[in-house]
Amino acid sequence: MNGYCGKLLRVDLDKGVATDVPLDPAVARAYVGGSGVAAHVFLEEVAPALEGGSLRAAAAGPRRPDPGVGYPDPFGPDNPLIIMAGPLTGARLPAAARFTVSARSPLTGVWGEANSGGHFGAELRFAGYDGVVITGRAASPRYLLIEEGRASLEPAESLWGKDTYETHDLLTARSGGGGRRAQALVIGPAGENLVRFACIHHGKHHAAGRTGMGAVMGSKNLKAVVVRGAEGRLPPPADGEALKKLAGELLARVRESMMVKTMSEVGTIASMDIGALIGDVPIANWTRGAWDGLEKLGTAPYSEQLTGTSSCYACPIGCYRKVTVSSLGREVRNEAGAEYETLAMLGANLLVSDLAAVQVLGDACNRLGLDTISTGGTLGFALEAADAGLLDGFAGSEKLKRAWGDAARVLELIEDMAYRRGIGDRLAEGSAALARGTGRPEAEALLATVKGLEAPAHDPRAAHGMGIAYVAANRGACHMGSMMFNLEITGYVAPEVGLDYDGMQQVSTGKGLMQRRADDFGCVFGQAAVLCHLGGTIYTPGDLLAALNAVTGFGYTMDEMLECGARIWHLKRGIGNLYGLRREDDRLPARLMEPLEDGGAAGSVPDMEAMLAEWYEARGLDAAGRARREVLETLGLRRLADLLDAVGDSAA
């Protein structure tokens, strides 16, 4: 296979064995790579048991997805954890270093995936694998070591309990011989303690952050995956000259792009300055449109703490920040600085305006292995709910009261979450479960979640397309699930695939139809080819098509590439349907539909009903929120259609 290693590593932790299996070229062509191939592998793994009668999704009528219902149990040994690179990963193209981690989410109960940059994806391919499929549960802590095409499971008892940074340093030093530096994916105490939004860290600057993939890894007694390749070379592309020419053109564009220049000079922190102007930043659990503390979290004060930058593999942009600060009795010395999402969710969302303190809070999450978006979202909900007396029945809830802006107390709560101490045990379940546990509808009215996943730090009241994007994303509230974020926030346009954006952020008209196009292109762009949504804005759809064809030789047309995106989107949606996802879950929470009184989005509310109706029709979904059978069959998803029909039959 041109451009692919052509094999996956299958790891059975129950038996303690790892074996090579071929990657079917037909699967690669249909699903491209990344979480596209991962979704196909996932369904193939679990379908036999579902067909044999283990399908326990809520078939008796609409309800919210529940992590505790349906096979496989997210914390059970049969939930496959799938690490996948894309065909462009490691190909020395700009913004093409990312990889994905997928499984059934322990936070939402539906399809879960996380996406990360860095060097791991390229190194996995240099070691001879396009991906790793991990099942079972080790009897005692282990880490997976992959060196030059050989895999083994090594003891990790001495690593259990250590934070992500210490674990990373020990493992990369231990496996760093032979002239190549090893790359590692590791979990911290949060993953070990099954915090439902625990993440997987890589290289200190990078996290596969969302949907609790670190907790799935912890449930398998797997502390880390360490990989070291042989020579840093990939299988030859189908057309090396075409790929080299395209790489040169893209590098020239890097030097010209204002978006790339901004990312290089100030990183994602630019979104704090821009978001403050348009009302995009969540403040006090999404209740305010403006706050004078925002200026203390922007690019100017951040530059005073900056001590360096970092890049992903073969990427010339260097958007990751390194900082040195002291606060809350701790020091961060030339380590990973907070990105925009962390600044917004642990800073503005909790009314913490001390930038040095927010850097320490972010560093604590990194070391403990916590997703900063869900951490900040859960704490924002909990602080408001506690002050309203809605959590009074929970032991330890007094610690949450009147804690707005109290960085020292937030730090304690973050550690309580990771170790499931006191009220932290409740917080570790996520905000949606915490609200349900109160038994009070007024608590759920304070949530900012979609399908159980806490919203990232972009407000649909400031950019209406983000409302339909959050609803359409298969993992729950997500700004990276399609290209809508790029259109509305970064100014990206792609008229050749119907994404000709007019720049009107606080307008809902036509965005339901646009979302379908953003789904199809986005599923290839950021999830299967696994390009970076920020640096990758230099790629036109034609560039992505040319890159895929030069590497794989598949000879896709533009329509065929978009059909791959539709296939991937519908497969993930169908997996969610199997676990109880229905139309009632396609909604923004009430909190994000409340008009703000001030700020750049004052008085603005997205017209969700109009966008939903347009999107449902364009997407081919029925009144229950499931794809029509003919849509699935046209995309080659007959097995999924049969499983969904079985759910329908049992519901009847």
XYZ file of C-alpha atoms in Angstrom:
652
model
C 0.000 0.000 0.000
C 1.453 3.352 -0.998
C 1.772 5.762 1.888
C 0.480 3.372 4.552
C 2.532 1.042 6.734
C -0.186 -1.455 5.914
C -0.530 -2.963 9.355
C -2.007 -2.402 12.799
C -0.712 -3.685 16.127
C -3.360 -5.607 18.071
C -2.688 -5.842 21.807
C -4.621 -8.270 24.046
C -3.910 -7.216 27.626
C -5.797 -10.211 29.033
C -3.390 -12.608 27.327
C -0.391 -10.303 27.371
C 0.262 -10.671 23.651
C 0.703 -8.283 20.721
C 0.294 -9.311 17.096
C 0.514 -7.612 13.717
C -2.589 -7.567 11.528
C -2.887 -6.164 8.001
C -4.731 -2.946 7.272
C -7.209 -3.773 4.521
C -6.611 -1.417 1.550
C -10.385 -1.208 0.977
C -10.867 -0.008 4.565
C -8.069 2.536 4.163
C -9.635 3.882 0.972
C -13.145 4.079 2.452
C -12.187 5.612 5.833
C -8.792 7.235 5.015
C -7.203 6.917 8.485
C -7.310 8.477 11.950
C -10.622 8.204 13.731
C -12.298 7.241 10.440
C -10.516 3.891 10.397
C -10.846 3.742 14.196
C -14.647 3.973 13.996
C -14.718 1.148 11.459
C -12.454 -1.000 13.657
C -14.581 -0.208 16.717
C -17.808 -1.351 15.091
C -16.178 -4.508 13.746
C -14.903 -5.258 17.260
C -18.221 -4.849 19.055
C -20.750 -5.804 16.339
C -20.611 -9.610 16.868
C -21.662 -9.248 20.495
C -24.327 -6.690 19.581
C -25.702 -9.010 16.928
C -25.626 -11.816 19.489
C -27.995 -10.029 21.825
C -25.776 -7.704 23.881
C -27.327 -4.578 22.405
C -28.691 -2.767 25.429
C -29.074 0.751 24.142
C -32.206 2.477 25.309
C -34.547 1.214 22.630
C -37.727 1.918 24.540
C -37.801 5.549 23.531
C -35.777 8.762 23.461
C -33.441 9.433 26.376
C -30.062 10.870 27.055
C -26.999 8.730 26.455
C -25.885 6.971 29.637
C -22.311 5.707 30.056
C -23.634 2.835 32.150
C -25.917 1.369 29.487
C -24.877 -0.656 26.468
C -22.108 -2.966 25.382
C -19.206 -2.496 25.716
C -18.922 -0.995 29.199
C -16.560 1.984 28.737
C -14.542 0.731 31.701
C -14.825 -2.910 30.674
C -12.055 -4.935 29.029
C -14.025 -5.239 25.776
C -14.029 -1.499 25.059
C -11.320 -1.215 22.383
C -8.882 1.670 22.761
C -7.726 2.596 19.256
C -4.728 4.825 18.514
C -4.554 5.817 14.845
C -2.394 8.027 12.675
C -3.473 9.317 9.270
C -1.856 8.701 5.884
C -0.275 12.174 5.973
C 1.116 11.813 9.504
C 4.896 12.025 9.361
C 4.961 12.936 5.660
C 6.849 16.196 6.363
C 3.935 18.382 5.388
C 3.038 21.448 7.482
C 0.360 20.887 10.151
C 0.227 17.135 9.468
C 1.582 15.591 12.673
C -1.622 14.718 14.487
C -3.132 11.389 15.546
C -6.338 10.219 17.256
C -7.355 8.064 20.240
C -10.842 6.530 20.222
C -13.126 4.301 22.313
C -16.596 4.377 23.797
C -16.553 7.405 26.090
C -16.939 6.886 29.847
C -18.123 10.511 30.128
C -20.865 10.554 27.488
C -21.625 6.895 26.749
C -21.409 7.490 23.004
C -18.568 7.650 20.483
C -15.474 9.081 22.115
C -12.355 10.397 20.469
C -9.490 12.725 21.227
C -6.975 14.313 18.902
C -3.384 15.312 19.616
C -0.311 16.727 17.954
C 3.351 16.343 18.791
C 5.706 13.597 17.604
C 4.008 10.362 18.664
C 1.957 9.838 15.505
C 4.968 10.178 13.212
C 7.084 7.920 15.445
C 4.379 5.243 15.450
C 4.492 5.217 11.663
C 8.298 5.149 11.683
C 7.984 2.021 13.847
C 5.924 0.410 11.087
C 2.335 0.818 12.260
C -0.644 2.885 11.137
C -2.382 2.259 14.445
C -2.743 0.233 17.646
C -5.888 -1.577 18.842
C -5.861 -2.401 22.555
C -8.375 -4.681 24.286
C -8.593 -6.478 27.624
C -7.283 -5.481 31.038
C -3.831 -6.263 32.376
C -3.725 -8.089 35.703
C -1.249 -5.499 37.005
C 0.002 -2.149 35.679
C 1.811 -2.392 32.352
C 3.117 -0.141 29.625
C 3.289 -1.037 25.951
C 6.726 -0.698 24.387
C 7.026 -0.594 20.586
C 10.587 -0.480 19.266
C 11.456 -0.767 15.587
C 8.460 -2.955 14.787
C 8.655 -5.156 17.924
C 6.137 -4.861 20.752
C 6.190 -5.999 24.368
C 4.251 -5.368 27.574
C 6.498 -4.164 30.373
C 5.887 -3.875 34.148
C 4.645 -0.460 35.272
C 3.995 -0.919 38.987
C 6.787 1.546 39.785
C 5.151 4.144 37.526
C 1.609 3.814 38.881
C 0.707 6.918 40.859
C 3.281 9.145 39.195
C 2.234 12.250 37.288
C 2.416 12.526 33.521
C 5.617 14.589 33.413
C 7.598 12.271 35.674
C 6.288 9.211 33.841
C 7.185 10.737 30.480
C 10.737 11.549 31.578
C 11.353 8.102 33.049
C 10.036 6.238 30.016
C 11.675 8.293 27.293
C 15.001 8.114 29.141
C 14.609 4.361 29.617
C 13.865 3.724 25.941
C 15.932 6.410 24.283
C 18.922 4.456 23.006
C 19.914 3.829 19.416
C 20.088 7.470 18.391
C 16.331 8.101 18.268
C 14.293 9.632 21.042
C 11.324 7.558 22.174
C 7.851 9.118 22.181
C 5.315 8.305 24.875
C 1.593 8.524 25.594
C 1.012 8.480 29.351
C -1.773 8.852 31.894
C -1.618 10.468 35.304
C -3.465 9.874 38.571
C -6.741 11.056 36.996
C -6.654 8.234 34.463
C -5.652 5.704 37.089
C -8.579 6.793 39.278
C -11.022 6.641 36.347
C -11.948 10.313 36.305
C -14.408 10.283 33.420
C -12.704 13.193 31.645
C -9.111 12.083 32.194
C -6.858 12.686 29.207
C -3.760 11.080 27.716
C -0.610 13.225 27.657
C 2.255 13.209 25.212
C 5.529 15.073 25.425
C 4.214 17.513 28.083
C 2.859 20.005 25.526
C 0.277 17.721 23.946
C -2.905 16.069 25.193
C -5.498 13.766 23.686
C -7.861 15.646 25.894
C -11.534 15.068 25.372
C -14.117 12.371 26.221
C -12.123 10.489 28.871
C -9.699 8.414 26.832
C -7.228 8.538 29.734
C -9.795 6.852 31.956
C -10.299 4.085 29.375
C -6.536 3.580 29.374
C -6.504 3.513 33.175
C -9.336 0.978 33.265
C -7.058 -1.337 31.281
C -4.202 -0.974 33.809
C -2.166 0.557 30.978
C 0.062 3.386 32.170
C 1.725 4.289 28.884
C 2.447 3.496 25.254
C 6.075 4.116 24.297
C 7.245 3.994 20.684
C 10.615 4.328 18.961
C 10.958 3.852 15.239
C 13.896 2.734 13.175
C 15.103 5.365 10.712
C 12.456 8.051 10.527
C 11.269 6.997 7.099
C 7.768 6.164 5.923
C 6.634 3.764 3.204
C 7.130 5.491 -0.161
C 4.271 7.682 -1.389
C 2.518 6.936 -4.643
C 3.904 10.110 -6.258
C 6.929 11.465 -4.426
C 7.525 14.297 -6.878
C 3.949 15.567 -6.579
C 4.180 15.392 -2.783
C 7.482 17.283 -2.744
C 6.066 19.982 -5.017
C 2.961 20.362 -2.854
C 5.071 20.556 0.326
C 7.066 23.415 -1.196
C 3.907 25.301 -2.141
C 2.458 24.859 1.344
C 5.653 26.018 3.030
C 5.608 29.153 0.876
C 2.023 29.722 1.969
C 3.055 29.338 5.619
C 5.271 32.389 5.200
C 2.406 34.403 3.709
C -0.544 33.440 5.904
C -1.675 35.984 8.498
C -3.355 33.195 10.454
C -0.106 31.227 10.599
C 1.903 34.328 11.518
C -0.486 34.977 14.399
C -0.235 31.374 15.588
C 3.546 31.526 15.403
C 3.842 34.853 17.216
C 1.247 34.468 19.984
C -0.245 30.979 19.652
C -3.844 30.190 20.501
C -3.808 32.950 23.134
C -4.850 35.319 20.334
C -8.358 33.909 20.771
C -8.564 35.563 24.190
C -8.100 39.031 22.711
C -10.421 38.363 19.761
C -12.976 36.532 21.909
C -13.139 39.410 24.364
C -14.231 41.685 21.514
C -16.930 39.443 20.021
C -18.283 37.920 23.248
C -16.857 34.467 22.564
C -15.181 33.783 25.942
C -17.125 31.891 28.648
C -17.315 33.982 31.821
C -18.689 32.800 35.194
C -20.181 29.596 33.817
C -21.352 31.318 30.623
C -23.468 33.946 32.451
C -21.627 37.135 31.440
C -20.649 38.696 28.147
C -17.908 40.950 29.503
C -15.492 41.043 32.443
C -12.577 43.342 33.186
C -10.397 40.362 34.099
C -10.135 39.328 30.444
C -7.440 41.890 29.686
C -5.259 40.276 32.371
C -5.401 36.947 30.530
C -4.566 38.185 27.025
C -1.517 38.193 24.785
C 0.231 41.221 26.340
C 0.525 39.871 29.911
C 1.185 36.391 28.546
C 4.217 37.636 26.612
C 5.847 38.647 29.906
C 5.809 35.013 31.066
C 6.925 33.492 27.760
C 10.290 31.690 27.782
C 10.119 29.634 24.583
C 8.042 27.858 21.966
C 7.595 24.310 20.706
C 6.452 22.637 17.491
C 4.847 19.421 16.360
C 6.760 17.076 14.068
C 7.912 18.779 10.825
C 5.691 21.808 11.459
C 7.335 25.218 10.948
C 4.723 27.173 12.922
C 5.799 26.672 16.554
C 2.502 27.659 18.200
C 3.062 25.938 21.571
C 4.147 28.227 24.398
C 6.658 27.669 27.211
C 6.376 29.805 30.343
C 8.052 30.412 33.676
C 5.860 31.593 36.565
C 5.487 31.269 40.335
C 2.080 31.259 42.031
C 0.046 29.390 44.645
C 3.251 28.107 46.209
C 4.313 26.378 42.993
C 6.632 27.101 40.114
C 6.288 26.355 36.416
C 9.774 26.587 34.921
C 10.038 26.674 31.142
C 7.194 24.152 30.847
C 4.046 24.012 28.727
C 2.062 27.236 28.959
C -1.721 27.358 29.006
C -3.472 27.369 25.642
C -6.591 29.445 24.959
C -9.050 26.765 26.099
C -7.242 26.451 29.425
C -7.055 30.226 29.933
C -10.761 30.544 29.220
C -12.088 27.505 31.123
C -9.864 27.740 34.222
C -9.522 31.514 34.116
C -12.475 33.529 32.820
C -15.035 30.772 33.354
C -14.084 30.611 37.063
C -13.362 34.372 37.378
C -9.671 33.768 38.078
C -7.879 36.798 36.605
C -4.356 36.087 37.901
C -2.566 34.777 34.802
C 0.282 33.199 36.755
C -2.264 31.345 38.888
C -4.101 30.113 35.776
C -0.776 28.847 34.407
C -0.297 26.845 37.620
C -3.856 25.490 37.415
C -3.224 24.380 33.836
C 0.091 22.832 34.803
C -1.622 20.893 37.600
C -4.190 19.523 35.143
C -1.398 18.539 32.747
C 0.522 16.670 35.422
C -2.555 14.958 36.850
C -3.903 14.097 33.394
C -7.152 16.094 33.355
C -8.915 17.594 30.337
C -8.854 21.325 31.107
C -12.083 21.975 29.181
C -14.201 19.495 31.132
C -12.375 20.370 34.356
C -13.217 24.055 33.984
C -16.722 23.330 32.726
C -17.487 20.997 35.616
C -16.086 23.416 38.183
C -17.995 26.365 36.679
C -21.247 24.428 36.941
C -20.416 23.222 40.456
C -19.537 26.672 41.810
C -22.801 28.152 40.557
C -24.882 25.170 41.676
C -23.273 25.152 45.125
C -23.923 28.858 45.663
C -27.576 28.217 44.733
C -27.800 25.450 47.357
C -28.334 22.760 44.738
C -25.446 20.591 45.946
C -26.158 20.795 49.669
C -26.947 17.085 49.826
C -23.409 16.148 48.756
C -20.706 15.669 51.383
C -17.966 18.265 51.046
C -19.968 20.659 48.872
C -19.197 23.540 51.268
C -15.754 23.651 49.671
C -17.396 24.836 46.439
C -19.293 27.769 47.897
C -18.136 31.320 47.262
C -15.064 30.022 45.440
C -15.321 32.256 42.340
C -11.915 33.757 41.621
C -10.266 31.778 44.432
C -7.375 30.142 42.554
C -6.009 28.410 45.661
C -9.318 26.669 46.277
C -9.672 25.793 42.599
C -6.243 24.128 42.767
C -7.398 22.045 45.736
C -10.560 21.052 43.877
C -8.553 20.023 40.809
C -6.467 17.705 42.970
C -9.603 16.412 44.715
C -11.009 15.503 41.294
C -7.907 13.639 40.191
C -7.720 11.606 43.394
C -11.519 11.356 43.879
C -11.265 12.871 47.366
C -14.348 14.250 49.099
C -16.513 16.303 46.761
C -13.926 15.563 44.085
C -15.384 12.083 43.747
C -18.627 13.657 42.536
C -16.848 16.195 40.346
C -14.866 13.392 38.690
C -18.099 12.123 37.108
C -18.494 15.332 35.053
C -21.020 18.144 35.231
C -23.945 16.322 33.575
C -23.774 13.409 36.025
C -23.356 15.837 38.908
C -26.504 17.698 37.844
C -28.506 14.472 37.407
C -27.383 13.344 40.838
C -29.150 16.281 42.456
C -32.510 15.145 41.096
C -33.408 18.800 40.548
C -34.272 20.205 37.095
C -33.011 23.628 38.111
C -29.517 22.155 38.404
C -29.612 20.886 34.832
C -30.565 24.393 33.680
C -27.060 25.529 34.685
C -25.270 23.014 32.444
C -23.248 23.918 29.345
C -23.058 20.420 27.856
C -24.156 18.720 24.646
C -24.597 14.929 24.797
C -22.914 15.014 28.196
C -19.703 16.717 27.023
C -18.779 20.111 28.430
C -18.685 22.833 25.776
C -15.305 24.209 24.672
C -14.595 27.891 25.138
C -16.485 29.274 22.129
C -19.930 30.755 22.655
C -22.693 29.975 20.116
C -24.281 33.289 20.986
C -21.224 35.014 19.503
C -21.043 32.773 16.415
C -24.316 30.993 15.645
C -22.738 28.310 13.505
C -21.047 26.966 16.611
C -24.510 26.097 17.924
C -25.268 23.689 15.094
C -21.628 22.519 15.111
C -21.878 21.501 18.782
C -25.113 19.635 18.112
C -23.776 17.914 14.979
C -20.486 16.781 16.530
C -20.601 13.067 17.229
C -18.598 13.175 20.450
C -20.712 15.952 22.010
C -20.021 19.693 22.219
C -16.957 20.090 20.009
C -15.476 22.903 17.940
C -13.176 20.515 16.063
C -15.871 18.130 14.775
C -16.324 19.988 11.486
C -15.028 23.037 9.632
C -17.590 25.429 11.114
C -15.099 26.695 13.704
C -12.635 27.474 10.927
C -15.300 29.326 8.968
C -16.682 31.439 11.800
C -13.648 31.966 14.008
C -10.521 31.747 11.824
C -11.966 33.143 8.578
C -11.289 30.030 6.481
C -13.340 29.665 3.292
C -13.568 26.771 0.824
C -16.048 27.580 -1.954
C -15.025 24.498 -3.962
C -16.798 22.337 -1.348
C -19.673 24.749 -0.706
C -18.127 26.532 2.272
C -18.276 30.104 1.006
C -18.785 31.950 4.298
C -20.094 35.531 4.314
C -18.490 36.485 7.647
C -21.797 37.074 9.467
C -21.207 35.383 12.822
C -24.434 36.295 14.627
C -26.691 35.044 11.837
C -28.304 31.586 11.705
C -29.722 31.583 8.167
C -28.284 28.875 5.939
C -25.915 27.449 8.521
C -27.759 24.163 8.882
C -27.054 23.365 5.243
C -23.523 24.692 5.585
C -22.988 22.405 8.577
C -23.589 19.294 6.463
C -20.812 20.408 4.112
C -18.620 21.342 7.067
C -19.224 17.847 8.525
C -18.174 15.993 5.386
C -15.046 18.002 4.669
C -14.122 18.283 8.345
C -14.328 14.534 8.948
C -11.592 14.031 6.363
C -9.588 17.173 7.142
C -9.181 16.958 10.917
C -10.238 13.429 11.850
C -9.128 11.017 9.096
C -6.249 12.812 7.328
C -5.662 14.356 10.774
C -4.557 17.848 9.793
C -4.320 20.579 12.422
C -7.395 22.830 12.362
C -5.248 25.917 12.978
C -2.047 25.568 10.970
C -3.984 23.490 8.454
C -5.925 26.541 7.303
C -3.240 26.944 4.621
C -4.707 23.871 2.872
C -7.504 24.342 0.367
C -9.755 21.334 -0.300
C -7.783 20.880 -3.515
C -4.538 20.779 -1.539
C -5.899 18.112 0.801
C -7.129 16.074 -2.169
C -3.744 16.400 -3.878
C -1.888 15.404 -0.705
C -4.025 12.309 -0.159
C -3.675 11.197 -3.760
C 0.072 11.844 -3.872
C 0.570 9.752 -0.728
C -1.965 6.953 -1.234
C -2.404 6.729 -4.999
C -6.118 6.160 -4.478
C -7.017 8.719 -7.137
C -9.905 10.214 -5.193
C -12.102 12.772 -6.904
C -13.338 15.668 -4.780
C -16.761 14.032 -4.537
C -15.207 10.734 -3.444
C -13.164 12.466 -0.759
C -16.295 14.163 0.589
C -18.148 10.841 0.449
C -15.459 9.415 2.736
C -16.259 12.252 5.142
C -19.991 11.503 4.982
C -19.310 7.801 5.588
C -17.175 8.569 8.642
C -19.708 11.036 10.037
C -22.639 8.641 9.641
C -20.705 5.720 11.126
C -19.912 7.687 14.276
C -23.463 9.017 14.481
C -24.819 5.486 14.121
C -22.574 4.232 16.915
C -24.069 6.968 19.089
C -27.570 5.891 18.066
C -26.775 2.337 19.175
C -26.087 3.695 22.655
C -29.306 5.680 22.885
C -28.603 8.912 21.057
C -31.829 10.431 19.720
C -33.176 13.703 18.381
C -33.738 15.096 21.875
C -29.974 15.016 22.358
C -29.496 17.325 19.360
C -29.963 20.515 21.318
C -28.020 23.304 22.899
C -28.372 23.525 26.678
C -30.690 26.199 28.044
C -27.722 28.102 29.470
C -26.300 28.760 25.990
C -29.689 29.943 24.759
C -29.976 32.710 27.377
C -29.283 36.196 25.920
C -26.305 37.977 27.439
C -26.764 41.494 28.736
C -23.356 42.844 27.766
C -20.337 42.197 25.581
C -19.972 41.612 21.868
C -22.753 38.987 21.791
C -25.285 40.913 23.875
C -28.856 39.999 22.939
C -27.751 37.398 20.360
C -29.225 33.872 20.417
C -28.863 31.276 17.655
C -32.049 30.094 15.905
C -31.492 26.429 16.668
C -34.852 25.202 15.382
C -34.259 26.661 11.928
C -30.682 25.388 11.735
C -31.662 21.951 13.029
C -34.475 21.541 10.508
C -32.184 22.513 7.649
C -29.368 20.266 8.892
C -31.622 17.239 9.493
C -32.931 17.416 5.960
C -29.502 17.883 4.420
C -28.000 15.129 6.577
C -30.725 12.562 5.770
C -31.854 12.009 9.368
C -35.327 10.839 10.333
C -37.568 12.259 13.065
C -35.872 10.084 15.682
C -32.432 11.434 14.810
C -31.185 8.351 12.948
C -29.965 8.165 9.372
C -32.424 6.765 6.873
C -31.482 3.245 5.810
C -30.970 4.228 2.180
C -28.436 6.864 3.258
C -26.400 4.268 5.143
C -26.606 1.666 2.398
C -25.445 4.167 -0.221
C -22.370 4.763 1.925
C -21.665 1.043 2.340
C -22.839 0.925 5.980
C -25.320 -1.960 5.685
C -24.124 -3.703 8.863
C -24.691 -0.522 10.853
C -28.141 -0.141 9.267
C -29.043 -3.696 10.341
C -27.976 -3.002 13.922
C -30.004 0.202 14.010
C -33.022 -1.652 12.644
C -32.631 -4.141 15.505
C -32.782 -1.269 17.983
C -35.909 -0.031 16.240
C -37.497 -3.475 16.358
C -36.858 -3.843 20.076
C -38.222 -0.363 20.701
C -41.432 -1.341 18.950
